[in-house]
Amino acid sequence: MKVVIVGGVAGGATAAARLRRLSESAEIIVLERSGFVSYANCGLPYYLGGVIKSQGALTLQTPESFKNRFAIDVRVRNEVVAVDPEAKTVTVRALEEGREYTETYDKLVLSPGAHPIRPNLPGIDNPRILTLRTVEDTLAIRSYIEQHQPRNAVIVGGGFIGLEVAESLLHAGIPVTLLQLMDQVLPPLDYDVACEVHQYLRSKGLDLRLREEVQGFTEAGASLSVLLKGKEPVAADLVLMAVGVLPETTLAKQIGLTLGVRGAIVVNEHMETSQPDIYAVGDAVEVRHAITGAPSHIALAGPANKQGRIAADHISGRPSKFRGAMGSSVIKLFDMTVANTGLNERQAKEAGIPYDKVINYSASHATYYPGARNMTIKTIFDPETGRILGAQAVGFAGVDKRIDVLATAIRGGLTAGDLEELDLVYSPPYGSAKDPVNMVGYTIENLQAGLVRQYHWHDVETLPNDGSVTLLDVRMGYEYEAGHIPGAVNIPVDDLRGRMGELDQSKPVYVNCHSGLRSYIACRILSQNGFDCYNLSGGFRFYELVATDMAYDEDPTHPCGIKIER
């Protein structure tokens, strides 16, 4: 059997290695148009700022190592320009030699990846406007920085690549302005969770500008001028376009393969395309979302590697199936970790899935052991069954492992009750006897059992201000004086039993504290004394994060203008 693989990065390289492990007799050829195979795509931004110092560290395998260990024929700088499914041949252009040749195949695996979006804007072809996707891109940007010593940089786009490059450039001492069209960075997050990221990035020196529409680029002396809609231009010696990627489907269109979401290649659970004996894997394919079941495009390394393995299995006669992806991801931003898995609110709404949400603020490990840091965890769940649908977390230690546990819970169909019972490791340096994941389960179970009712930051402005409700802040006086929800009265939780007579029992009471814990205790006290009580999810801290973000640029078009009284 002869297998030709087009593309030698994550999915293609995994498929090749798996095929060899399953068959010593197969002839395996990998054709890669760039000069590198099996490289650490996700590590490229860290090479720019010198965090990763060696260029060689970016490549996990070379053509020579593939040949020596796996007896696989890897040809870099060889681009497949045509496929004939009837004849089962590919036409290959050897880029360095300038010649074309033909290879036959029994099975063909397409792993062309995705390409960075380069919007059709005036001036977009200026050589100082770069993108980052391949090792060659990384070397070009690094070379540009070393040769031209840019005084500043503009990054267009606030996704993973844009933020990671921003960190690397700031690490290298280059001031960075990041322009994002949306009202938040990191689209997998909900806006409210992203607010914490915005505040942190600005504290680290990033000039973060949201709701900015780039309209073009012009020369401005020794610099570029980035033109913005309705705003003054921004000067830049270097511009990185990082507004997302699209599936690379040039060959797929030429072959006539069925395409789906965002033009990605439609495959079945064995990674077979609409043409016999042609498979596709990686960032170029459409996948089923593991929760909604909807066709999706999820361009991440984890799914790509799994798909390469599954394609190789099926080619070798093994009945492996790809059962969908949830979009689990994590990013390091300076000392902060941001991670997510499953559905966010926007995705749940779009899919028509009923959901509720809780916000927890938990310590990374036992608070009496030095170094504990709190993390924000937002969890999306089914209000009827308590099944976990998604989670997002922001913090400085232990975030990744909590999201990994929640990703496992989602894949296993676990409920809040199951989270309560998870037997997670505990030692003071690593966790708490009630782990943050357990606390998510307890919080949801309290809601489902009717022990507490909640309201959210976006509900505050809709509460009547005619005196028919009571806003109660149960923090200490000094906390209240530093900032509080307008109209809230202050009775510290430890004084509540003795001062309950100051509250009108005929009015609903909307309670808040710093994180939601003291106000939960207050709600239990009040509800057992005949009050109609609601707890602010995430507490004043979370409310203040959103209010601060909304007030940052005083944008009157923002959908929700919540305020703080000091």
CSV table of N, CA, C and O in Angstrom, one decimal, residues 327-434:
chain,number,residue,atom,x,y,z
A,327,GLY,N,-13.3,22.4,21.6
A,327,GLY,CA,-12.6,23.6,21.6
A,327,GLY,C,-11.8,24.0,22.8
A,327,GLY,O,-11.6,25.2,23.1
A,328,SER,N,-11.4,23.0,23.6
A,328,SER,CA,-10.6,23.2,24.8
A,328,SER,C,-9.3,23.9,24.5
A,328,SER,O,-8.6,23.5,23.6
A,329,SER,N,-9.0,25.0,25.2
A,329,SER,CA,-7.8,25.8,24.9
A,329,SER,C,-7.3,26.5,26.1
A,329,SER,O,-8.0,26.7,27.1
A,330,VAL,N,-6.0,26.8,26.1
A,330,VAL,CA,-5.3,27.5,27.2
A,330,VAL,C,-4.3,28.5,26.6
A,330,VAL,O,-3.7,28.2,25.6
A,331,ILE,N,-4.1,29.6,27.3
A,331,ILE,CA,-3.1,30.5,26.8
A,331,ILE,C,-2.4,31.1,28.1
A,331,ILE,O,-3.0,31.4,29.1
A,332,LYS,N,-1.1,31.3,27.9
A,332,LYS,CA,-0.3,32.0,29.0
A,332,LYS,C,-0.2,33.5,28.5
A,332,LYS,O,0.3,33.7,27.4
A,333,LEU,N,-0.5,34.4,29.4
A,333,LEU,CA,-0.3,35.8,29.1
A,333,LEU,C,0.5,36.4,30.3
A,333,LEU,O,0.0,36.6,31.4
A,334,PHE,N,1.8,36.6,30.1
A,334,PHE,CA,2.7,36.9,31.2
A,334,PHE,C,2.6,35.9,32.3
A,334,PHE,O,2.9,34.7,32.0
A,335,ASP,N,2.1,36.3,33.5
A,335,ASP,CA,2.0,35.3,34.6
A,335,ASP,C,0.6,34.7,34.6
A,335,ASP,O,0.3,33.8,35.4
A,336,MET,N,-0.3,35.3,33.8
A,336,MET,CA,-1.7,34.8,33.9
A,336,MET,C,-2.0,33.6,33.0
A,336,MET,O,-1.4,33.5,31.9
A,337,THR,N,-2.9,32.8,33.4
A,337,THR,CA,-3.4,31.6,32.6
A,337,THR,C,-4.8,31.8,32.3
A,337,THR,O,-5.6,32.1,33.3
A,338,VAL,N,-5.2,31.6,31.1
A,338,VAL,CA,-6.6,31.8,30.7
A,338,VAL,C,-7.0,30.5,29.9
A,338,VAL,O,-6.3,30.1,29.0
A,339,ALA,N,-8.1,29.8,30.3
A,339,ALA,CA,-8.4,28.5,29.7
A,339,ALA,C,-9.9,28.4,29.6
A,339,ALA,O,-10.7,29.1,30.3
A,340,ASN,N,-10.3,27.6,28.6
A,340,ASN,CA,-11.8,27.4,28.4
A,340,ASN,C,-12.0,26.0,27.8
A,340,ASN,O,-11.1,25.4,27.2
A,341,THR,N,-13.2,25.5,28.0
A,341,THR,CA,-13.6,24.3,27.4
A,341,THR,C,-15.2,24.3,27.2
A,341,THR,O,-15.9,24.9,28.0
A,342,GLY,N,-15.6,23.6,26.2
A,342,GLY,CA,-17.1,23.4,26.0
A,342,GLY,C,-17.7,24.7,25.5
A,342,GLY,O,-17.1,25.6,24.9
A,343,LEU,N,-19.0,24.9,25.9
A,343,LEU,CA,-19.8,26.0,25.4
A,343,LEU,C,-19.6,27.3,26.3
A,343,LEU,O,-19.5,27.2,27.5
A,344,ASN,N,-19.5,28.5,25.6
A,344,ASN,CA,-19.7,29.7,26.3
A,344,ASN,C,-21.2,30.1,26.1
A,344,ASN,O,-22.0,29.4,25.5
A,345,GLU,N,-21.5,31.3,26.7
A,345,GLU,CA,-22.9,31.7,26.6
A,345,GLU,C,-23.4,31.9,25.2
A,345,GLU,O,-24.5,31.5,24.8
A,346,ARG,N,-22.6,32.6,24.4
A,346,ARG,CA,-23.0,32.9,23.0
A,346,ARG,C,-23.2,31.6,22.3
A,346,ARG,O,-24.2,31.5,21.5
A,347,GLN,N,-22.4,30.6,22.4
A,347,GLN,CA,-22.6,29.3,21.7
A,347,GLN,C,-23.8,28.6,22.2
A,347,GLN,O,-24.6,28.0,21.3
A,348,ALA,N,-24.1,28.6,23.5
A,348,ALA,CA,-25.3,28.0,24.0
A,348,ALA,C,-26.6,28.7,23.4
A,348,ALA,O,-27.5,28.0,23.0
A,349,LYS,N,-26.6,30.0,23.4
A,349,LYS,CA,-27.7,30.7,22.8
A,349,LYS,C,-27.9,30.4,21.3
A,349,LYS,O,-29.0,30.1,20.9
A,350,GLU,N,-26.8,30.4,20.6
A,350,GLU,CA,-26.9,30.1,19.1
A,350,GLU,C,-27.4,28.7,18.9
A,350,GLU,O,-28.1,28.5,17.9
A,351,ALA,N,-27.0,27.8,19.7
A,351,ALA,CA,-27.4,26.4,19.6
A,351,ALA,C,-28.8,26.1,20.1
A,351,ALA,O,-29.4,25.0,20.0
A,352,GLY,N,-29.4,27.1,20.8
A,352,GLY,CA,-30.8,27.0,21.4
A,352,GLY,C,-30.8,26.0,22.6
A,352,GLY,O,-31.8,25.4,22.8
A,353,ILE,N,-29.6,26.0,23.3
A,353,ILE,CA,-29.5,25.1,24.4
A,353,ILE,C,-29.8,25.9,25.7
A,353,ILE,O,-29.2,26.9,26.0
A,354,PRO,N,-30.8,25.4,26.5
A,354,PRO,CA,-31.1,26.1,27.8
A,354,PRO,C,-29.9,26.0,28.7
A,354,PRO,O,-29.3,24.9,28.8
A,355,TYR,N,-29.6,27.1,29.4
A,355,TYR,CA,-28.4,27.0,30.3
A,355,TYR,C,-28.6,28.0,31.4
A,355,TYR,O,-29.4,28.9,31.4
A,356,ASP,N,-27.8,27.8,32.4
A,356,ASP,CA,-27.6,28.8,33.5
A,356,ASP,C,-26.1,28.9,33.7
A,356,ASP,O,-25.3,28.2,33.1
A,357,LYS,N,-25.6,29.8,34.6
A,357,LYS,CA,-24.2,30.0,34.8
A,357,LYS,C,-23.9,30.3,36.3
A,357,LYS,O,-24.8,30.9,37.0
A,358,VAL,N,-22.8,30.0,36.7
A,358,VAL,CA,-22.3,30.4,38.1
A,358,VAL,C,-20.9,30.9,37.9
A,358,VAL,O,-20.1,30.5,37.1
A,359,ILE,N,-20.5,31.9,38.8
A,359,ILE,CA,-19.2,32.4,38.9
A,359,ILE,C,-18.6,32.1,40.2
A,359,ILE,O,-19.2,32.4,41.3
A,360,ASN,N,-17.5,31.4,40.2
A,360,ASN,CA,-16.8,31.1,41.5
A,360,ASN,C,-15.4,31.8,41.5
A,360,ASN,O,-14.8,32.0,40.5
A,361,TYR,N,-15.0,32.1,42.7
A,361,TYR,CA,-13.7,32.7,42.9
A,361,TYR,C,-13.0,31.9,44.0
A,361,TYR,O,-13.3,32.1,45.2
A,362,SER,N,-12.1,31.0,43.6
A,362,SER,CA,-11.5,30.0,44.5
A,362,SER,C,-10.0,30.1,44.5
A,362,SER,O,-9.4,30.5,43.5
A,363,ALA,N,-9.4,29.7,45.6
A,363,ALA,CA,-7.9,29.7,45.7
A,363,ALA,C,-7.3,28.5,45.0
A,363,ALA,O,-7.9,27.4,45.0
A,364,SER,N,-6.1,28.8,44.5
A,364,SER,CA,-5.4,27.7,43.7
A,364,SER,C,-5.0,26.6,44.6
A,364,SER,O,-4.9,25.4,44.2
A,365,HIS,N,-4.7,26.9,45.9
A,365,HIS,CA,-4.4,25.8,46.9
A,365,HIS,C,-4.8,26.4,48.3
A,365,HIS,O,-5.3,27.5,48.4
A,366,ALA,N,-4.6,25.6,49.3
A,366,ALA,CA,-5.0,26.0,50.6
A,366,ALA,C,-4.4,27.3,51.0
A,366,ALA,O,-3.2,27.6,50.8
A,367,THR,N,-5.3,28.2,51.4
A,367,THR,CA,-4.9,29.6,51.6
A,367,THR,C,-3.9,29.8,52.7
A,367,THR,O,-3.2,30.8,52.7
A,368,TYR,N,-3.8,28.9,53.6
A,368,TYR,CA,-2.8,29.0,54.7
A,368,TYR,C,-1.4,28.6,54.3
A,368,TYR,O,-0.4,28.9,55.0
A,369,TYR,N,-1.3,28.0,53.1
A,369,TYR,CA,0.0,27.7,52.6
A,369,TYR,C,0.5,28.8,51.7
A,369,TYR,O,-0.3,29.3,50.8
A,370,PRO,N,1.7,29.3,51.8
A,370,PRO,CA,2.1,30.5,51.0
A,370,PRO,C,1.9,30.3,49.5
A,370,PRO,O,2.1,29.2,48.9
A,371,GLY,N,1.6,31.4,48.9
A,371,GLY,CA,1.5,31.5,47.4
A,371,GLY,C,0.2,31.2,46.8
A,371,GLY,O,0.0,31.2,45.6
A,372,ALA,N,-0.9,31.0,47.6
A,372,ALA,CA,-2.2,30.8,47.0
A,372,ALA,C,-2.7,32.0,46.3
A,372,ALA,O,-2.5,33.1,46.7
A,373,ARG,N,-3.3,31.8,45.1
A,373,ARG,CA,-3.8,32.9,44.3
A,373,ARG,C,-5.2,32.4,43.9
A,373,ARG,O,-5.5,31.3,43.5
A,374,ASN,N,-6.1,33.4,43.9
A,374,ASN,CA,-7.5,33.1,43.5
A,374,ASN,C,-7.7,33.0,42.0
A,374,ASN,O,-6.9,33.7,41.2
A,375,MET,N,-8.6,32.2,41.6
A,375,MET,CA,-8.9,32.1,40.1
A,375,MET,C,-10.5,32.3,40.0
A,375,MET,O,-11.2,31.9,40.8
A,376,THR,N,-10.8,32.9,38.8
A,376,THR,CA,-12.2,33.1,38.5
A,376,THR,C,-12.6,31.9,37.6
A,376,THR,O,-11.9,31.6,36.6
A,377,ILE,N,-13.7,31.2,38.0
A,377,ILE,CA,-14.2,30.1,37.1
A,377,ILE,C,-15.7,30.4,36.8
A,377,ILE,O,-16.5,30.5,37.7
A,378,LYS,N,-16.0,30.5,35.5
A,378,LYS,CA,-17.4,30.6,35.1
A,378,LYS,C,-17.8,29.3,34.5
A,378,LYS,O,-17.1,28.8,33.6
A,379,THR,N,-18.9,28.8,34.9
A,379,THR,CA,-19.4,27.4,34.5
A,379,THR,C,-20.8,27.6,33.9
A,379,THR,O,-21.6,28.2,34.5
A,380,ILE,N,-20.9,27.0,32.7
A,380,ILE,CA,-22.2,26.9,32.0
A,380,ILE,C,-22.8,25.5,32.3
A,380,ILE,O,-22.1,24.5,32.1
A,381,PHE,N,-24.1,25.5,32.6
A,381,PHE,CA,-24.7,24.2,32.9
A,381,PHE,C,-26.1,24.1,32.5
A,381,PHE,O,-26.8,25.2,32.3
A,382,ASP,N,-26.7,22.9,32.4
A,382,ASP,CA,-28.1,22.7,32.1
A,382,ASP,C,-28.9,22.9,33.4
A,382,ASP,O,-28.6,22.2,34.4
A,383,PRO,N,-29.8,23.9,33.4
A,383,PRO,CA,-30.5,24.2,34.6
A,383,PRO,C,-31.4,23.1,35.1
A,383,PRO,O,-31.7,23.0,36.3
A,384,GLU,N,-31.8,22.2,34.3
A,384,GLU,CA,-32.7,21.1,34.7
A,384,GLU,C,-31.9,19.9,35.3
A,384,GLU,O,-32.2,19.4,36.4
A,385,THR,N,-30.9,19.5,34.5
A,385,THR,CA,-30.1,18.3,34.9
A,385,THR,C,-28.9,18.6,35.7
A,385,THR,O,-28.3,17.7,36.4
A,386,GLY,N,-28.4,19.8,35.6
A,386,GLY,CA,-27.1,20.1,36.2
A,386,GLY,C,-25.9,19.6,35.4
A,386,GLY,O,-24.7,19.8,35.9
A,387,ARG,N,-26.1,19.1,34.2
A,387,ARG,CA,-25.0,18.7,33.4
A,387,ARG,C,-24.1,19.8,33.0
A,387,ARG,O,-24.6,20.9,32.7
A,388,ILE,N,-22.8,19.6,33.1
A,388,ILE,CA,-21.9,20.7,32.8
A,388,ILE,C,-21.7,20.8,31.3
A,388,ILE,O,-21.5,19.8,30.6
A,389,LEU,N,-21.8,22.1,30.8
A,389,LEU,CA,-21.8,22.3,29.3
A,389,LEU,C,-20.5,23.1,28.9
A,389,LEU,O,-20.1,23.0,27.7
A,390,GLY,N,-19.9,23.8,29.8
A,390,GLY,CA,-18.8,24.6,29.5
A,390,GLY,C,-18.2,25.3,30.7
A,390,GLY,O,-18.8,25.4,31.7
A,391,ALA,N,-16.9,25.7,30.5
A,391,ALA,CA,-16.3,26.4,31.6
A,391,ALA,C,-15.2,27.3,31.1
A,391,ALA,O,-14.5,27.0,30.1
A,392,GLN,N,-14.9,28.4,31.8
A,392,GLN,CA,-13.8,29.4,31.5
A,392,GLN,C,-13.2,29.7,32.8
A,392,GLN,O,-13.8,29.9,33.8
A,393,ALA,N,-11.9,29.9,32.8
A,393,ALA,CA,-11.1,30.2,34.0
A,393,ALA,C,-10.0,31.2,33.7
A,393,ALA,O,-9.3,31.1,32.7
A,394,VAL,N,-9.8,32.1,34.7
A,394,VAL,CA,-8.7,33.1,34.6
A,394,VAL,C,-8.0,33.1,35.9
A,394,VAL,O,-8.7,33.2,37.0
A,395,GLY,N,-6.7,33.0,36.0
A,395,GLY,CA,-6.0,33.1,37.2
A,395,GLY,C,-4.5,32.9,37.0
A,395,GLY,O,-4.0,33.2,35.9
A,396,PHE,N,-3.8,32.5,38.0
A,396,PHE,CA,-2.3,32.5,38.0
A,396,PHE,C,-1.7,31.2,38.4
A,396,PHE,O,-0.5,31.0,38.1
A,397,ALA,N,-2.4,30.3,38.9
A,397,ALA,CA,-1.9,29.0,39.3
A,397,ALA,C,-3.0,28.0,39.3
A,397,ALA,O,-4.1,28.3,39.8
A,398,GLY,N,-2.8,26.8,38.7
A,398,GLY,CA,-3.8,25.8,38.8
A,398,GLY,C,-5.0,25.9,37.9
A,398,GLY,O,-5.9,25.1,38.0
A,399,VAL,N,-5.0,26.9,37.0
A,399,VAL,CA,-6.2,27.1,36.1
A,399,VAL,C,-6.3,26.0,35.1
A,399,VAL,O,-7.3,25.4,34.9
A,400,ASP,N,-5.1,25.6,34.6
A,400,ASP,CA,-5.1,24.6,33.5
A,400,ASP,C,-5.7,23.3,34.0
A,400,ASP,O,-6.5,22.6,33.3
A,401,LYS,N,-5.3,22.8,35.2
A,401,LYS,CA,-5.7,21.5,35.7
A,401,LYS,C,-7.2,21.5,36.0
A,401,LYS,O,-7.9,20.5,35.8
A,402,ARG,N,-7.7,22.7,36.5
A,402,ARG,CA,-9.2,22.7,36.8
A,402,ARG,C,-10.0,22.6,35.5
A,402,ARG,O,-11.0,21.9,35.4
A,403,ILE,N,-9.5,23.3,34.4
A,403,ILE,CA,-10.3,23.3,33.2
A,403,ILE,C,-10.1,21.9,32.6
A,403,ILE,O,-11.1,21.4,31.9
A,404,ASP,N,-9.0,21.2,32.7
A,404,ASP,CA,-8.8,19.9,32.2
A,404,ASP,C,-9.8,18.9,32.9
A,404,ASP,O,-10.4,18.0,32.3
A,405,VAL,N,-10.0,19.1,34.2
A,405,VAL,CA,-10.9,18.3,35.0
A,405,VAL,C,-12.3,18.5,34.5
A,405,VAL,O,-13.1,17.6,34.2
A,406,LEU,N,-12.7,19.8,34.2
A,406,LEU,CA,-14.0,20.1,33.8
A,406,LEU,C,-14.2,19.7,32.3
A,406,LEU,O,-15.3,19.3,32.0
A,407,ALA,N,-13.2,19.7,31.5
A,407,ALA,CA,-13.3,19.2,30.2
A,407,ALA,C,-13.6,17.7,30.2
A,407,ALA,O,-14.4,17.2,29.4
A,408,THR,N,-12.9,17.0,31.1
A,408,THR,CA,-13.2,15.5,31.3
A,408,THR,C,-14.6,15.3,31.7
A,408,THR,O,-15.3,14.4,31.3
A,409,ALA,N,-15.1,16.2,32.7
A,409,ALA,CA,-16.5,16.1,33.2
A,409,ALA,C,-17.5,16.3,32.0
A,409,ALA,O,-18.5,15.6,31.9
A,410,ILE,N,-17.2,17.3,31.2
A,410,ILE,CA,-18.1,17.5,30.1
A,410,ILE,C,-18.2,16.3,29.1
A,410,ILE,O,-19.3,15.9,28.7
A,411,ARG,N,-17.0,15.8,28.8
A,411,ARG,CA,-16.9,14.7,27.8
A,411,ARG,C,-17.7,13.5,28.4
A,411,ARG,O,-18.3,12.7,27.7
A,412,GLY,N,-17.6,13.3,29.7
A,412,GLY,CA,-18.2,12.2,30.4
A,412,GLY,C,-19.7,12.4,30.7
A,412,GLY,O,-20.3,11.5,31.3
A,413,GLY,N,-20.2,13.6,30.4
A,413,GLY,CA,-21.6,13.9,30.7
A,413,GLY,C,-21.9,14.1,32.2
A,413,GLY,O,-23.0,13.8,32.7
A,414,LEU,N,-20.9,14.5,33.0
A,414,LEU,CA,-21.1,14.6,34.4
A,414,LEU,C,-22.0,15.8,34.8
A,414,LEU,O,-22.0,16.8,34.0
A,415,THR,N,-22.6,15.7,35.9
A,415,THR,CA,-23.4,16.8,36.4
A,415,THR,C,-22.8,17.5,37.6
A,415,THR,O,-21.7,17.1,38.1
A,416,ALA,N,-23.4,18.5,38.1
A,416,ALA,CA,-22.9,19.2,39.3
A,416,ALA,C,-22.8,18.3,40.5
A,416,ALA,O,-21.8,18.4,41.2
A,417,GLY,N,-23.7,17.4,40.6
A,417,GLY,CA,-23.6,16.4,41.7
A,417,GLY,C,-22.4,15.6,41.6
A,417,GLY,O,-21.8,15.2,42.6
A,418,ASP,N,-22.0,15.2,40.4
A,418,ASP,CA,-20.8,14.4,40.2
A,418,ASP,C,-19.6,15.2,40.5
A,418,ASP,O,-18.6,14.7,41.1
A,419,LEU,N,-19.6,16.5,40.2
A,419,LEU,CA,-18.4,17.4,40.6
A,419,LEU,C,-18.2,17.4,42.1
A,419,LEU,O,-17.1,17.4,42.6
A,420,GLU,N,-19.3,17.5,42.8
A,420,GLU,CA,-19.2,17.5,44.3
A,420,GLU,C,-18.5,16.3,44.8
A,420,GLU,O,-17.7,16.3,45.8
A,421,GLU,N,-18.7,15.1,44.1
A,421,GLU,CA,-18.2,13.9,44.6
A,421,GLU,C,-16.8,13.5,44.0
A,421,GLU,O,-16.3,12.5,44.4
A,422,LEU,N,-16.3,14.3,43.1
A,422,LEU,CA,-15.0,14.0,42.6
A,422,LEU,C,-13.9,13.9,43.7
A,422,LEU,O,-13.8,14.8,44.5
A,423,ASP,N,-13.2,12.8,43.7
A,423,ASP,CA,-12.1,12.6,44.7
A,423,ASP,C,-10.8,13.1,44.1
A,423,ASP,O,-10.0,12.4,43.6
A,424,LEU,N,-10.6,14.4,44.3
A,424,LEU,CA,-9.4,15.1,43.7
A,424,LEU,C,-8.3,15.2,44.7
A,424,LEU,O,-8.6,15.2,45.9
A,425,VAL,N,-7.1,15.2,44.2
A,425,VAL,CA,-5.9,15.2,45.1
A,425,VAL,C,-5.9,16.4,46.0
A,425,VAL,O,-6.3,17.5,45.6
A,426,TYR,N,-5.5,16.3,47.2
A,426,TYR,CA,-5.3,17.4,48.1
A,426,TYR,C,-4.1,17.3,49.0
A,426,TYR,O,-3.8,16.3,49.6
A,427,SER,N,-3.3,18.4,48.9
A,427,SER,CA,-2.2,18.7,49.8
A,427,SER,C,-2.1,20.2,49.8
A,427,SER,O,-2.3,20.8,48.7
A,428,PRO,N,-1.8,20.8,50.9
A,428,PRO,CA,-1.8,22.3,50.9
A,428,PRO,C,-1.1,23.0,49.8
A,428,PRO,O,-1.5,24.0,49.3
A,429,PRO,N,0.1,22.5,49.3
A,429,PRO,CA,0.8,23.2,48.2
A,429,PRO,C,0.0,23.1,46.9
A,429,PRO,O,0.4,23.8,46.0
A,430,TYR,N,-0.9,22.1,46.8
A,430,TYR,CA,-1.5,21.8,45.5
A,430,TYR,C,-3.0,22.1,45.3
A,430,TYR,O,-3.5,22.3,44.2
A,431,GLY,N,-3.7,22.1,46.4
A,431,GLY,CA,-5.1,22.2,46.3
A,431,GLY,C,-5.7,22.4,47.7
A,431,GLY,O,-5.0,22.7,48.7
A,432,SER,N,-7.1,22.3,47.7
A,432,SER,CA,-7.8,22.5,49.0
A,432,SER,C,-8.6,21.2,49.2
A,432,SER,O,-8.9,20.5,48.2
A,433,ALA,N,-9.1,21.0,50.4
A,433,ALA,CA,-9.9,19.9,50.7
A,433,ALA,C,-11.2,19.9,49.9
A,433,ALA,O,-11.7,18.9,49.5
A,434,LYS,N,-11.7,21.1,49.7
A,434,LYS,CA,-12.8,21.4,48.7
A,434,LYS,C,-12.2,22.1,47.5
A,434,LYS,O,-12.0,23.3,47.5
